[in-house]
PDB file of C-alpha atoms in Angstrom:
ATOM      1  CA  MET B   1     -23.628   0.906   8.456  1.00 67.00           C
ATOM      2  CA  ASN B   2     -21.051   3.698   8.993  1.00 93.00           C
ATOM      3  CA  ASP B   3     -17.467   4.658   8.343  1.00 97.00           C
ATOM      4  CA  LYS B   4     -16.249   3.527  11.736  1.00 97.00           C
ATOM      5  CA  HIS B   5     -17.860   0.027  11.295  1.00 97.00           C
ATOM      6  CA  TYR B   6     -15.876  -0.579   7.965  1.00 98.00           C
ATOM      7  CA  LEU B   7     -12.737   0.880   9.428  1.00 98.00           C
ATOM      8  CA  LEU B   8     -12.866  -1.437  12.380  1.00 98.00           C
ATOM      9  CA  ARG B   9     -13.238  -4.347   9.874  1.00 98.00           C
ATOM     10  CA  SER B  10     -10.243  -3.297   7.889  1.00 98.00           C
ATOM     11  CA  ILE B  11      -8.280  -3.136  11.264  1.00 98.00           C
ATOM     12  CA  GLN B  12      -9.636  -6.560  12.259  1.00 98.00           C
ATOM     13  CA  ILE B  13      -8.663  -8.269   9.047  1.00 98.00           C
ATOM     14  CA  ALA B  14      -5.254  -6.532   9.351  1.00 98.00           C
ATOM     15  CA  LYS B  15      -4.796  -8.068  12.717  1.00 98.00           C
ATOM     16  CA  GLU B  16      -5.697 -11.442  11.544  1.00 97.00           C
ATOM     17  CA  ASN B  17      -3.318 -11.058   8.677  1.00 96.00           C
ATOM     18  CA  VAL B  18      -0.430 -10.126  11.195  1.00 95.00           C
ATOM     19  CA  ASP B  19      -1.498 -13.292  13.183  1.00 95.00           C
ATOM     20  CA  ARG B  20      -0.946 -15.348   9.969  1.00 93.00           C
ATOM     21  CA  GLY B  21       2.530 -13.637   9.423  1.00 90.00           C
ATOM     22  CA  GLY B  22       1.300 -10.929   6.980  1.00 91.00           C
ATOM     23  CA  GLN B  23       1.691  -7.216   7.133  1.00 94.00           C
ATOM     24  CA  PRO B  24      -0.491  -4.882   9.220  1.00 96.00           C
ATOM     25  CA  PHE B  25      -2.891  -3.705   6.559  1.00 97.00           C
ATOM     26  CA  GLY B  26      -6.520  -4.461   5.708  1.00 98.00           C
ATOM     27  CA  ALA B  27      -8.907  -2.952   3.367  1.00 98.00           C
ATOM     28  CA  VAL B  28     -12.730  -3.232   2.693  1.00 98.00           C
ATOM     29  CA  LEU B  29     -14.373  -2.052  -0.598  1.00 98.00           C
ATOM     30  CA  VAL B  30     -18.067  -1.036  -0.041  1.00 98.00           C
ATOM     31  CA  ARG B  31     -20.841   0.229  -2.214  1.00 98.00           C
ATOM     32  CA  ASN B  32     -24.302   1.161  -0.921  1.00 96.00           C
ATOM     33  CA  ASP B  33     -23.534  -0.622   2.406  1.00 96.00           C
ATOM     34  CA  GLN B  34     -22.615  -3.871   0.679  1.00 97.00           C
ATOM     35  CA  VAL B  35     -19.202  -5.110   1.128  1.00 98.00           C
ATOM     36  CA  LEU B  36     -17.870  -5.891  -2.373  1.00 98.00           C
ATOM     37  CA  ALA B  37     -14.602  -7.422  -1.153  1.00 98.00           C
ATOM     38  CA  GLU B  38     -11.832  -7.391   1.380  1.00 98.00           C
ATOM     39  CA  GLY B  39      -8.159  -7.547   1.143  1.00 98.00           C
ATOM     40  CA  VAL B  40      -5.022  -7.767   3.144  1.00 98.00           C
ATOM     41  CA  ASN B  41      -1.436  -6.955   2.571  1.00 97.00           C
ATOM     42  CA  GLU B  42       0.252 -10.037   1.190  1.00 95.00           C
ATOM     43  CA  THR B  43       3.353  -8.654  -0.441  1.00 94.00           C
ATOM     44  CA  TYR B  44       5.900 -10.891   1.260  1.00 88.00           C
ATOM     45  CA  ILE B  45       3.547 -13.924   1.509  1.00 88.00           C
ATOM     46  CA  ALA B  46       2.658 -13.898  -2.220  1.00 89.00           C
ATOM     47  CA  HIS B  47       6.186 -12.386  -3.135  1.00 94.00           C
ATOM     48  CA  ASP B  48       4.327  -9.769  -5.019  1.00 96.00           C
ATOM     49  CA  PRO B  49       5.169  -6.089  -4.409  1.00 96.00           C
ATOM     50  CA  THR B  50       1.707  -5.059  -5.724  1.00 97.00           C
ATOM     51  CA  ALA B  51      -0.243  -7.215  -3.254  1.00 97.00           C
ATOM     52  CA  HIS B  52      -1.281  -4.300  -0.932  1.00 98.00           C
ATOM     53  CA  ALA B  53      -4.476  -4.495   0.916  1.00 98.00           C
ATOM     54  CA  GLU B  54      -6.343  -1.955  -1.216  1.00 98.00           C
ATOM     55  CA  ILE B  55      -5.141  -3.632  -4.477  1.00 98.00           C
ATOM     56  CA  GLN B  56      -6.135  -7.066  -3.183  1.00 98.00           C
ATOM     57  CA  ALA B  57      -9.496  -5.856  -2.298  1.00 98.00           C
ATOM     58  CA  LEU B  58      -9.863  -4.476  -5.870  1.00 98.00           C
ATOM     59  CA  ARG B  59      -8.689  -7.685  -7.356  1.00 98.00           C
ATOM     60  CA  ASN B  60     -11.070  -9.616  -5.333  1.00 98.00           C
ATOM     61  CA  ALA B  61     -14.054  -7.374  -6.182  1.00 98.00           C
ATOM     62  CA  SER B  62     -13.023  -7.422  -9.825  1.00 98.00           C
ATOM     63  CA  GLN B  63     -13.029 -11.271  -9.901  1.00 98.00           C
ATOM     64  CA  THR B  64     -16.260 -11.613  -8.062  1.00 98.00           C
ATOM     65  CA  PHE B  65     -18.094  -8.967 -10.105  1.00 97.00           C
ATOM     66  CA  LYS B  66     -16.364  -9.670 -13.387  1.00 98.00           C
ATOM     67  CA  SER B  67     -15.589  -5.889 -13.785  1.00 97.00           C
ATOM     68  CA  SER B  68     -12.563  -3.668 -13.291  1.00 97.00           C
ATOM     69  CA  GLN B  69     -14.835  -0.637 -12.605  1.00 97.00           C
ATOM     70  CA  HIS B  70     -16.148  -0.075  -9.115  1.00 98.00           C
ATOM     71  CA  THR B  71     -17.793   3.332  -9.652  1.00 97.00           C
ATOM     72  CA  GLY B  72     -19.577   4.702  -6.532  1.00 97.00           C
ATOM     73  CA  SER B  73     -17.740   2.607  -4.151  1.00 98.00           C
ATOM     74  CA  THR B  74     -15.651   3.578  -0.949  1.00 98.00           C
ATOM     75  CA  MET B  75     -12.364   1.927   0.079  1.00 98.00           C
ATOM     76  CA  TYR B  76     -11.835   1.621   3.776  1.00 98.00           C
ATOM     77  CA  ALA B  77      -8.037   1.122   4.635  1.00 98.00           C
ATOM     78  CA  SER B  78      -6.513   0.471   8.056  1.00 98.00           C
ATOM     79  CA  GLY B  79      -3.611   2.683   6.887  1.00 97.00           C
ATOM     80  CA  ILE B  80      -3.055   5.593   4.568  1.00 97.00           C
ATOM     81  CA  PRO B  81      -3.018   4.232   0.978  1.00 98.00           C
ATOM     82  CA  CYS B  82       0.306   4.638  -0.994  1.00 97.00           C
ATOM     83  CA  PRO B  83       0.486   6.104  -4.488  1.00 96.00           C
ATOM     84  CA  MET B  84       0.284   2.748  -6.196  1.00 97.00           C
ATOM     85  CA  CYS B  85      -3.029   1.936  -4.322  1.00 98.00           C
ATOM     86  CA  MET B  86      -4.311   5.430  -5.035  1.00 97.00           C
ATOM     87  CA  ALA B  87      -3.582   5.046  -8.709  1.00 97.00           C
ATOM     88  CA  ALA B  88      -5.378   1.645  -8.761  1.00 98.00           C
ATOM     89  CA  MET B  89      -8.365   3.063  -6.949  1.00 98.00           C
ATOM     90  CA  ILE B  90      -8.605   5.891  -9.299  1.00 98.00           C
ATOM     91  CA  ALA B  91      -8.305   3.569 -12.362  1.00 97.00           C
ATOM     92  CA  ALA B  92     -11.092   1.357 -10.806  1.00 98.00           C
ATOM     93  CA  GLY B  93     -13.435   4.343 -10.261  1.00 98.00           C
ATOM     94  CA  VAL B  94     -13.445   4.358  -6.451  1.00 98.00           C
ATOM     95  CA  GLU B  95     -15.087   7.557  -5.503  1.00 98.00           C
ATOM     96  CA  ARG B  96     -14.102   7.771  -1.818  1.00 98.00           C
ATOM     97  CA  VAL B  97     -11.293   6.598   0.421  1.00 98.00           C
ATOM     98  CA  VAL B  98     -11.558   6.488   4.323  1.00 98.00           C
ATOM     99  CA  TYR B  99      -8.405   5.437   6.055  1.00 98.00           C
ATOM    100  CA  CYS B 100      -7.489   5.175   9.645  1.00 97.00           C
ATOM    101  CA  ALA B 101      -3.655   5.387  10.421  1.00 96.00           C
ATOM    102  CA  ASP B 102      -1.753   8.158   8.887  1.00 96.00           C
ATOM    103  CA  ASP B 103       2.040   8.419   8.168  1.00 95.00           C
ATOM    104  CA  LYS B 104       2.561  10.000  11.613  1.00 96.00           C
ATOM    105  CA  GLU B 105       1.097   6.890  13.298  1.00 94.00           C
ATOM    106  CA  GLY B 106       2.823   4.382  10.962  1.00 95.00           C
ATOM    107  CA  ALA B 107       6.243   6.044  10.680  1.00 94.00           C
ATOM    108  CA  PRO B 108       7.512   4.767  14.119  1.00 94.00           C
ATOM    109  CA  PHE B 109       6.872   1.292  12.777  1.00 93.00           C
ATOM    110  CA  GLY B 110       8.465   1.799   9.559  1.00 92.00           C
ATOM    111  CA  TRP B 111       5.144   2.324   7.617  1.00 94.00           C
ATOM    112  CA  SER B 112       5.183   5.676   5.986  1.00 94.00           C
ATOM    113  CA  THR B 113       3.937   6.604   2.484  1.00 95.00           C
ATOM    114  CA  GLN B 114       5.685  10.055   2.643  1.00 93.00           C
ATOM    115  CA  ALA B 115       8.856   9.238   0.669  1.00 92.00           C
ATOM    116  CA  PHE B 116       6.813   7.231  -1.922  1.00 92.00           C
ATOM    117  CA  TYR B 117       4.545  10.191  -2.536  1.00 94.00           C
ATOM    118  CA  GLN B 118       7.523  12.503  -2.861  1.00 94.00           C
ATOM    119  CA  LYS B 119       9.073  10.266  -5.424  1.00 93.00           C
ATOM    120  CA  MET B 120       5.987  10.137  -7.405  1.00 93.00           C
ATOM    121  CA  ARG B 121       5.655  13.844  -7.437  1.00 94.00           C
ATOM    122  CA  GLN B 122       8.777  14.070  -9.746  1.00 92.00           C
ATOM    123  CA  ASP B 123       8.293  14.204 -13.456  1.00 93.00           C
ATOM    124  CA  PHE B 124       8.026  10.995 -15.459  1.00 93.00           C
ATOM    125  CA  GLY B 125      11.541   9.600 -15.730  1.00 92.00           C
ATOM    126  CA  GLN B 126      12.829  11.450 -12.674  1.00 93.00           C
ATOM    127  CA  GLN B 127      11.437   9.000 -10.078  1.00 92.00           C
ATOM    128  CA  GLY B 128      14.483   6.937  -9.520  1.00 91.00           C
ATOM    129  CA  VAL B 129      13.952   4.395 -12.174  1.00 93.00           C
ATOM    130  CA  LYS B 130      16.000   4.626 -15.531  1.00 93.00           C
ATOM    131  CA  VAL B 131      13.383   5.070 -18.223  1.00 93.00           C
ATOM    132  CA  GLU B 132      14.112   4.801 -21.951  1.00 94.00           C
ATOM    133  CA  HIS B 133      11.675   5.331 -24.819  1.00 92.00           C
ATOM    134  CA  LEU B 134      12.288   3.019 -27.837  1.00 93.00           C
ATOM    135  CA  PRO B 135       9.468   3.519 -30.351  1.00 92.00           C
ATOM    136  CA  LEU B 136       8.764   0.522 -32.727  1.00 93.00           C
ATOM    137  CA  ALA B 137       6.416   0.659 -35.707  1.00 90.00           C
ATOM    138  CA  GLU B 138       5.255  -2.936 -34.737  1.00 92.00           C
ATOM    139  CA  LYS B 139       3.426  -1.442 -31.795  1.00 92.00           C
ATOM    140  CA  ARG B 140       1.016   0.461 -34.022  1.00 91.00           C
ATOM    141  CA  GLN B 141      -0.218  -2.886 -35.345  1.00 92.00           C
ATOM    142  CA  VAL B 142      -1.262  -3.998 -31.965  1.00 92.00           C
ATOM    143  CA  TYR B 143      -3.253  -0.655 -31.555  1.00 90.00           C
ATOM    144  CA  GLU B 144      -4.877  -1.151 -34.979  1.00 91.00           C
ATOM    145  CA  ASP B 145      -5.858  -4.755 -34.101  1.00 91.00           C
ATOM    146  CA  TRP B 146      -7.477  -3.620 -30.985  1.00 89.00           C
ATOM    147  CA  GLN B 147      -9.332  -0.820 -32.533  1.00 91.00           C
ATOM    148  CA  ALA B 148     -10.550  -3.157 -35.366  1.00 92.00           C
ATOM    149  CA  ARG B 149     -11.731  -5.637 -32.762  1.00 91.00           C
ATOM    150  CA  PHE B 150     -13.193  -3.367 -30.074  1.00 89.00           C
ATOM    151  CA  GLY B 151     -13.972   0.009 -31.907  1.00 85.00           C
ATOM    152  CA  GLN B 152     -12.917   3.563 -31.254  1.00 69.00           C
ATOM    153  CA  GLY B 153     -13.405   4.115 -27.661  1.00 60.00           C
ATOM    154  CA  PRO B 154     -11.634   2.849 -24.557  1.00 59.00           C
ATOM    155  CA  ALA B 155     -11.950  -0.764 -23.546  1.00 55.00           C
ATOM    156  CA  GLN B 156     -15.182  -1.383 -21.506  1.00 53.00           C
ATOM    157  CA  ASP B 157     -15.965  -4.181 -18.943  1.00 53.00           C
TER     158      ASP B 157
END
């Protein structure tokens, strides 16, 4: 298969989502020419601000394969991924992102990631959300419990 094939699929499922009352975004997660999962933007259907197409595809793949890591995969997205989706893809080990519509194409319809990316370029605590740090000793016990149960390294699937 090729990039165009998977991008066309992401557009097809985005269109189907619009037909059902959803938003115009679809995503297809692929590894070694195998579709791992698909997702569509369901933010206002699911009342979930994180239910973007790319994140839904990651969730679906993670549930199917019982793993949060998708190393070696490519995400095909009908529109440019937002910072939240990029962060999720990075955390999941997605190695490549191919997208169709950019901000220039989406902006006339109210779909641009530009302001979101600008906000996220700010230092932590300067992104428009009031952030307060309140350290509590009780949190250390949770870390110690985790370390005793799972060992020294990061959590593994």
